[in-house]
PDB file of C-alpha atoms and ligand atoms in Angstrom:
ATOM      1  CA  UNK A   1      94.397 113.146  84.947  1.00  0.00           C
ATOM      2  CA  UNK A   2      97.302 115.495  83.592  1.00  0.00           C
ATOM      3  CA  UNK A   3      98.292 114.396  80.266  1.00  0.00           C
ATOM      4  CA  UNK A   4     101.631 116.080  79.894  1.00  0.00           C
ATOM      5  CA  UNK A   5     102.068 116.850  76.200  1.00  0.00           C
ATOM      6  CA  UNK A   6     105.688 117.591  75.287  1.00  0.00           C
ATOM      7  CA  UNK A   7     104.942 119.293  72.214  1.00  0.00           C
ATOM      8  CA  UNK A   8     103.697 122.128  74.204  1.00  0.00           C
ATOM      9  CA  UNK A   9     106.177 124.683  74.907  1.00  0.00           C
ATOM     10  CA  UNK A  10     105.551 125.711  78.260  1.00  0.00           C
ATOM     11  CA  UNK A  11     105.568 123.002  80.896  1.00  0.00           C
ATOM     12  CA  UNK A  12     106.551 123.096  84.495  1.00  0.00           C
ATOM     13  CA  UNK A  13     107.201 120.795  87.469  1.00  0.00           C
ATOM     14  CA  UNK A  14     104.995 120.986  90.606  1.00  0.00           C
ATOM     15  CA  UNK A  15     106.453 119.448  93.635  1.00  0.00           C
ATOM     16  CA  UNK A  16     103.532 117.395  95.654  1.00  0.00           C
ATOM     17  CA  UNK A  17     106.101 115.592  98.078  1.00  0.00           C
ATOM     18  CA  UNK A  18     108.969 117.182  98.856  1.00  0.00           C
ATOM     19  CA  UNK A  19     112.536 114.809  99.717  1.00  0.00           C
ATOM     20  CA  UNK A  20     112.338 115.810 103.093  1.00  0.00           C
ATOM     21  CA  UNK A  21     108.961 114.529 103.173  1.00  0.00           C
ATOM     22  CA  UNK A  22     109.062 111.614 101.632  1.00  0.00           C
ATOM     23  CA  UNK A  23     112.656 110.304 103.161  1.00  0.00           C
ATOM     24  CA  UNK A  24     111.041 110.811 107.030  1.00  0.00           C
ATOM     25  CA  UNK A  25     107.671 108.664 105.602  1.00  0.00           C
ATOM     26  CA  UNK A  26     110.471 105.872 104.566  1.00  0.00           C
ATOM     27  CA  UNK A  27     111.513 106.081 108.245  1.00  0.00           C
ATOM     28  CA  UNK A  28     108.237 105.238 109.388  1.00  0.00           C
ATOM     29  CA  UNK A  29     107.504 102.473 106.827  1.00  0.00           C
ATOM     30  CA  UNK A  30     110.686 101.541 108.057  1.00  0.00           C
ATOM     31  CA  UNK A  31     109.798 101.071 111.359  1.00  0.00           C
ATOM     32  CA  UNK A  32     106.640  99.658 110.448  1.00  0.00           C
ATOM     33  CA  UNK A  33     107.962  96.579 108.490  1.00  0.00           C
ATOM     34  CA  UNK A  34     110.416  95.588 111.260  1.00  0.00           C
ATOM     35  CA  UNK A  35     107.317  95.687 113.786  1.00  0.00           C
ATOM     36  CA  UNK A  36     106.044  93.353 111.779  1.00  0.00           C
ATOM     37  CA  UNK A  37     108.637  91.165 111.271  1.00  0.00           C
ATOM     38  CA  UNK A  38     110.195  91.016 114.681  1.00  0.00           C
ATOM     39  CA  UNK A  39     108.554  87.870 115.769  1.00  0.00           C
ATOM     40  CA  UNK A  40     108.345  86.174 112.659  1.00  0.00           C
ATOM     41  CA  UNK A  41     112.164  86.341 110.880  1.00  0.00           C
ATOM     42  CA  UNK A  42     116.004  88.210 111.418  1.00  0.00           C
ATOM     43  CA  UNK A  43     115.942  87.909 107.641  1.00  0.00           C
ATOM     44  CA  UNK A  44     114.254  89.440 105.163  1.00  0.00           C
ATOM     45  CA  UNK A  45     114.081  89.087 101.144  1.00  0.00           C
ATOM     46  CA  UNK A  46     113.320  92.480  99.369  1.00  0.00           C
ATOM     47  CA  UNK A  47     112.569  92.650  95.821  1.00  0.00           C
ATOM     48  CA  UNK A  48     112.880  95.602  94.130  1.00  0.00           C
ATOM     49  CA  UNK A  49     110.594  96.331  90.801  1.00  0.00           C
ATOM     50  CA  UNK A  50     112.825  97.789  88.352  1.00  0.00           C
ATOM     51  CA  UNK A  51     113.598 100.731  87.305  1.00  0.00           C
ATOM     52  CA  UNK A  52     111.032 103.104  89.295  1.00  0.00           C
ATOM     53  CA  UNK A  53     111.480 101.806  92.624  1.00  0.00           C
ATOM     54  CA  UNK A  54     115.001 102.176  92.891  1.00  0.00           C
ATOM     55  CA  UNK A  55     115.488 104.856  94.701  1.00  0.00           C
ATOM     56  CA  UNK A  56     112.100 103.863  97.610  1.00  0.00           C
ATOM     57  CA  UNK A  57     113.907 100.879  97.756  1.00  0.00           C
ATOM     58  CA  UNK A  58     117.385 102.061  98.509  1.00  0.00           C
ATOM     59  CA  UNK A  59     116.360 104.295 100.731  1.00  0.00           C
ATOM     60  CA  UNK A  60     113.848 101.710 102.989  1.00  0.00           C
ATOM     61  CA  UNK A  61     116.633  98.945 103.221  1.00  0.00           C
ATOM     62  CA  UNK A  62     119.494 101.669 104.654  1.00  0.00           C
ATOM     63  CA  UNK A  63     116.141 102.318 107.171  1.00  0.00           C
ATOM     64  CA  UNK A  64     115.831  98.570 108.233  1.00  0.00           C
ATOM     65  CA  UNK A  65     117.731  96.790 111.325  1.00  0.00           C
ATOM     66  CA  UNK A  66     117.559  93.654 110.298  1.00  0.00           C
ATOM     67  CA  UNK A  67     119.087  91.471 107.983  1.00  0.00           C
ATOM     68  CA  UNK A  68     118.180  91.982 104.245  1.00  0.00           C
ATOM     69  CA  UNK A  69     118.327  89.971 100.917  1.00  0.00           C
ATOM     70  CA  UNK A  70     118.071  92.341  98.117  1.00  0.00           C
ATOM     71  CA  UNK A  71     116.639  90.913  94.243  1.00  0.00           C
ATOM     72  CA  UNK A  72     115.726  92.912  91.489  1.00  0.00           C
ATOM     73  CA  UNK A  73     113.046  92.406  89.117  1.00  0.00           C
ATOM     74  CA  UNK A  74     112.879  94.708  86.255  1.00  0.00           C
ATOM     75  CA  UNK A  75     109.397  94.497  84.799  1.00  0.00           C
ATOM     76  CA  UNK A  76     107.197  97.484  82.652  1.00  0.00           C
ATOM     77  CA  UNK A  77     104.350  97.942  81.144  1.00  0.00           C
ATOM     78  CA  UNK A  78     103.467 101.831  80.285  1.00  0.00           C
ATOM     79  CA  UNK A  79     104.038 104.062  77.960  1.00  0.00           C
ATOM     80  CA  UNK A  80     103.524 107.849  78.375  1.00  0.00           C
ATOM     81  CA  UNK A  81     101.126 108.003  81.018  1.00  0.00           C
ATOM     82  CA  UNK A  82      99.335 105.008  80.121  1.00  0.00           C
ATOM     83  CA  UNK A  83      98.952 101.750  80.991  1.00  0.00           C
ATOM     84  CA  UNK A  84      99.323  99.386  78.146  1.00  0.00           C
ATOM     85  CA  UNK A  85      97.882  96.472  80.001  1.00  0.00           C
ATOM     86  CA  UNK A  86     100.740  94.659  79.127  1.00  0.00           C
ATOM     87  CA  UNK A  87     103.402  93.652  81.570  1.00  0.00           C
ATOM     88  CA  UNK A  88     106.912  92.623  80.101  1.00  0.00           C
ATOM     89  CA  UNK A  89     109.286  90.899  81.894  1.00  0.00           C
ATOM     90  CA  UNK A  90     112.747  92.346  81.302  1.00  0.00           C
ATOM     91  CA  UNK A  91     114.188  90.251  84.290  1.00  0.00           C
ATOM     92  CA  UNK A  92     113.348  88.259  87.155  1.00  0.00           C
ATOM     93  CA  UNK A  93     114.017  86.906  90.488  1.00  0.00           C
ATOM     94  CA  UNK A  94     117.389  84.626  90.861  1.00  0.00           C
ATOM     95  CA  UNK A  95     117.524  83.249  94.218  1.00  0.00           C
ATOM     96  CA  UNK A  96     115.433  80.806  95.898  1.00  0.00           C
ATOM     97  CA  UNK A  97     112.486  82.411  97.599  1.00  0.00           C
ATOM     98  CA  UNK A  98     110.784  79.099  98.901  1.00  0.00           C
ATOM     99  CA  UNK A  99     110.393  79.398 102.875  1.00  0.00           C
ATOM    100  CA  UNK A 100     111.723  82.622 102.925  1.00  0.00           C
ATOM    101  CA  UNK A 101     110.059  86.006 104.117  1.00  0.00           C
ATOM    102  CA  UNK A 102     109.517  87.936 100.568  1.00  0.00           C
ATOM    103  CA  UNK A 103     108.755  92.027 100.438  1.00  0.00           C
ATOM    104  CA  UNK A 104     108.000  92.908  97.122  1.00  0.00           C
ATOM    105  CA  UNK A 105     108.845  96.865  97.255  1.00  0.00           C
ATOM    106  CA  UNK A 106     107.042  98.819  94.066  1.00  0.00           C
ATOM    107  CA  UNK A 107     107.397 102.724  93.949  1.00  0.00           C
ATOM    108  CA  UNK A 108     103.418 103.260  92.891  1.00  0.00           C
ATOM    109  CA  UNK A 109     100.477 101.251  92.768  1.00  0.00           C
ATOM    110  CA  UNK A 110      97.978 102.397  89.884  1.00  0.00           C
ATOM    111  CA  UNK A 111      96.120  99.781  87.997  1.00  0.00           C
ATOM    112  CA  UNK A 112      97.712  97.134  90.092  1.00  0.00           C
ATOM    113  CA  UNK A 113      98.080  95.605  86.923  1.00  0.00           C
ATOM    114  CA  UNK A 114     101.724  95.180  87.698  1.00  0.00           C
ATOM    115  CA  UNK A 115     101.258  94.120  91.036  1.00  0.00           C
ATOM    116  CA  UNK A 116      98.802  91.423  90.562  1.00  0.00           C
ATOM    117  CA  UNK A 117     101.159  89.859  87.957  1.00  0.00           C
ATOM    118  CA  UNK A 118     103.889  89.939  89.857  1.00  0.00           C
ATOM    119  CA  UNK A 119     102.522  88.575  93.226  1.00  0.00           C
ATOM    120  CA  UNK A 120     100.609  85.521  91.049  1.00  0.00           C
ATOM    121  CA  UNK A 121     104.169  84.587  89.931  1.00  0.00           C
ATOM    122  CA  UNK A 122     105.841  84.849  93.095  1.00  0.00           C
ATOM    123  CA  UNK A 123     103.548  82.993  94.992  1.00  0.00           C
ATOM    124  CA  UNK A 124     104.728  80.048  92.735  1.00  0.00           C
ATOM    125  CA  UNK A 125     107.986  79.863  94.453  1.00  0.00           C
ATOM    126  CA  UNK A 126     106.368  78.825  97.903  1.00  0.00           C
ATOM    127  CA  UNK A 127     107.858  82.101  99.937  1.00  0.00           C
ATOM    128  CA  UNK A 128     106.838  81.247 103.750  1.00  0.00           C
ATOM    129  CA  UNK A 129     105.038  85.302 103.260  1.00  0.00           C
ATOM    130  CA  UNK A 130     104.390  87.504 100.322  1.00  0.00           C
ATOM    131  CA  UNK A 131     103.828  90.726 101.437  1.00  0.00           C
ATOM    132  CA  UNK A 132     103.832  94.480  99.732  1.00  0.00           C
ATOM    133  CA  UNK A 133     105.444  97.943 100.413  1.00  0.00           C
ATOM    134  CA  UNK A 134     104.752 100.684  97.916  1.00  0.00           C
ATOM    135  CA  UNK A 135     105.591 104.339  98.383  1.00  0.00           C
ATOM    136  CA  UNK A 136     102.552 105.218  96.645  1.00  0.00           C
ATOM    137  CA  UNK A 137      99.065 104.399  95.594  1.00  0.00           C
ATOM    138  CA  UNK A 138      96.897 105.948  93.910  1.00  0.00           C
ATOM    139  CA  UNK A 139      93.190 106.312  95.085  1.00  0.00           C
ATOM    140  CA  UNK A 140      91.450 105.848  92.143  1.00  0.00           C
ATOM    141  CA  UNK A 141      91.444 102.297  91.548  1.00  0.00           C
ATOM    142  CA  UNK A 142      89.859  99.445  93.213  1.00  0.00           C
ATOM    143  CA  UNK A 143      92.255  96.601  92.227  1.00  0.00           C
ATOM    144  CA  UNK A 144      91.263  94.612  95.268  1.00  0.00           C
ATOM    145  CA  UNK A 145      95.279  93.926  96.225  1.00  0.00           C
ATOM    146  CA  UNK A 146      95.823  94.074  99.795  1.00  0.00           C
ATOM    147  CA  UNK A 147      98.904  96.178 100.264  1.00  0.00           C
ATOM    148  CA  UNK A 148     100.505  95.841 103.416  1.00  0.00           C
ATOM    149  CA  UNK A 149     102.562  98.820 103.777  1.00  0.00           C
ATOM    150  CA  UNK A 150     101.773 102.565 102.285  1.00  0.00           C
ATOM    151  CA  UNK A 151     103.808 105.401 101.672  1.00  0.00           C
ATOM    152  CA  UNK A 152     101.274 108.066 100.488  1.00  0.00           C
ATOM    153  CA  UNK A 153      97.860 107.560  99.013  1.00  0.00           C
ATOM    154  CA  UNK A 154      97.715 110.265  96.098  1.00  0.00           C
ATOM    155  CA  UNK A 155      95.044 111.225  93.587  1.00  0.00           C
ATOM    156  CA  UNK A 156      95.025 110.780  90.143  1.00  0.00           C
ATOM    157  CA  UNK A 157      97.822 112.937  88.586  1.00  0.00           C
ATOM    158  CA  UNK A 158     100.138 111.113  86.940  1.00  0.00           C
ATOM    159  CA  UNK A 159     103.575 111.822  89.029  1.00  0.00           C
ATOM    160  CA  UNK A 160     107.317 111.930  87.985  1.00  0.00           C
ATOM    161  CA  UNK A 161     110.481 111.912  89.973  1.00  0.00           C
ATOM    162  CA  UNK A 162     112.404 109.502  92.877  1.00  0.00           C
ATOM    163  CA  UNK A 163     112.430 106.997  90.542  1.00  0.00           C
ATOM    164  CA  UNK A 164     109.160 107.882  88.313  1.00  0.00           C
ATOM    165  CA  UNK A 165     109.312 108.756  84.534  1.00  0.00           C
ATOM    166  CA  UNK A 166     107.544 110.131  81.720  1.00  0.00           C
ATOM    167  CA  UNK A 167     108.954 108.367  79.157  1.00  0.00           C
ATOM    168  CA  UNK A 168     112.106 107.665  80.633  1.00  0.00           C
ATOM    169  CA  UNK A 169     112.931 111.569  81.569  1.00  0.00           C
ATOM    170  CA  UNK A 170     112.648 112.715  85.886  1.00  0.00           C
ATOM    171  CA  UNK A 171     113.325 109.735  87.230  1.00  0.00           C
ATOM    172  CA  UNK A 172     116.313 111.334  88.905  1.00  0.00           C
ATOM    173  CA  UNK A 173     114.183 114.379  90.291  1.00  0.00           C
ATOM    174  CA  UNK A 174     114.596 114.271  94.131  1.00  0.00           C
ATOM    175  CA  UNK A 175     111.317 115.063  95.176  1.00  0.00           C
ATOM    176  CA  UNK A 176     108.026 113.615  93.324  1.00  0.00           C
ATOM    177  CA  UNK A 177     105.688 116.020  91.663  1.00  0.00           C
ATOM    178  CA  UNK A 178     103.970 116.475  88.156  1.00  0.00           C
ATOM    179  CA  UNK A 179     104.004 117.965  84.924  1.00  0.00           C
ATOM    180  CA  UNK A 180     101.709 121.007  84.736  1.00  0.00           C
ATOM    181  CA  UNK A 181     101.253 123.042  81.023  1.00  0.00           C
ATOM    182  CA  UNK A 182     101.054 126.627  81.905  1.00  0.00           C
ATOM    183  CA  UNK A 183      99.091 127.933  78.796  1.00  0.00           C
TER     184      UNK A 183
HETATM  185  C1  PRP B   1     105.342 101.627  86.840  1.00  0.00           C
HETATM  186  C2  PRP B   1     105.627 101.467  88.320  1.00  0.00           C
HETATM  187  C3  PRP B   1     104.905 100.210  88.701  1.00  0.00           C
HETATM  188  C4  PRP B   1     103.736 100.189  87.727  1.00  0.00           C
HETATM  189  C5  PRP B   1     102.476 100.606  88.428  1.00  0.00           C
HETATM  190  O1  PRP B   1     106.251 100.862  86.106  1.00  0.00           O
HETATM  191  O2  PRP B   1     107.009 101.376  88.560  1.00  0.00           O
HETATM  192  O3  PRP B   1     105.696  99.061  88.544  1.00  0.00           O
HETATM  193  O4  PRP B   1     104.042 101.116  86.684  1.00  0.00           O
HETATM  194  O5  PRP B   1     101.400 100.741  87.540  1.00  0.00           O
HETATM  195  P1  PRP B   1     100.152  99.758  87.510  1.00  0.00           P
HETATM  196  O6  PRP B   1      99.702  99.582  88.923  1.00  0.00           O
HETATM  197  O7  PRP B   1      99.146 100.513  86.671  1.00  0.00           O
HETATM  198  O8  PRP B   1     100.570  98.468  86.861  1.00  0.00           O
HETATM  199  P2  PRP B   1     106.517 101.115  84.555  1.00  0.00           P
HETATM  200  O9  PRP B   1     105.750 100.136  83.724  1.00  0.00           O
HETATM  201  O10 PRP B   1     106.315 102.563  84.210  1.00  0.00           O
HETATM  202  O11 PRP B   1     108.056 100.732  84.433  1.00  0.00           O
HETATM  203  P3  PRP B   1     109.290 101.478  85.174  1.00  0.00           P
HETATM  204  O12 PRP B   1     109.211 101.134  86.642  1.00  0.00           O
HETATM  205  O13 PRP B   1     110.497 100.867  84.540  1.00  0.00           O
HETATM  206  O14 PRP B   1     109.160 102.952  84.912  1.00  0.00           O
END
């Protein structure tokens, strides 16, 4: 795994997906998820995981012909590049999700740590399905939580930009890539 250090002076940004890229992927995921939910629902509830899928999920719901509830849960637990282990809550769902069709929409799956404790809460509220779209996962982990819909699977770098940070910094990067010291 990179660990970007700051302190170094010479750092630069490799691109791994370009925009291009990763906004015709969306397309397909796009298409995907309304396969799915063609026969089942006209409505769907997406819930977007605050902050670093903001941008994965704007992007899918302007993709989807069908009807779409939007919430926002805004929920973190790294710092740096590492997992803390700790999720914190900084909001949550407000509507009522009982009998409806719930996509929780993350930007990366690494742990799952964050996953796992958001799907054990939601599946409190009784949704009729509880399913998963991420943009990315990472290949190292077996956390054992079926995702239904995948953007990219990626190895272990740790990645910055369309919504991912390093301590709050690229999120706004258009493309997603990572940090690489040149010395
Ligand atoms: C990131 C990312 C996922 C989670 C994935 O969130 O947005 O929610 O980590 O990692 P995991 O599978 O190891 O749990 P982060 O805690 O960095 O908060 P942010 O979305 O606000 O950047």
């Amino acid at each position: 795994m990179f660990l970007p250090s700051e302190r170094r002076q010479h750092v630069t940004v490799e691109v791994l997906l370009e925009e291009k890229t990763i906004k015709e992927r969306i397309k397909q995921l796009a298409r995907e998820i309304e396969n799915y939910y063609k026969d089942k629902t006209d409505t769907l509830h997406a819930i977007c995981v605050l902050k670093g899928s903001i941008h994965f999920f704007s992007e899918l719901v302007l993709n989807l012909n069908m009807n779409v509830n939007y919430s926002f849960v805004h929920v973190s637990s790294y710092a740096g590049t590492e997992s803390t282990g700790r999720i914190r809550v900084k909001s949550w769902v407000d509507e009522p999700l009982q009998g409806k069709y719930v996509l929780v929409v993350e930007d990366i799956v690494d742990t799952g740590n964050t996953l796992r404790y958001i799907l054990n809460y939601l599946r409190k509220y009784k949704p009729a399905d509880l399913k998963v779209a991420t943009l990315i996962e990472k290949e190292k982990y077996q956390h054992g939580i079926p995702i239904d819909f995948v953007g990219f699977k990626v190895q272990d770098v740790f990645l910055i930009g369309y919504g991912l940070d390093y301590d709050e910094k690229y999120r706004n990067l258009p493309f997603i890539g990572y940090l690489k010291n040149d010395t």
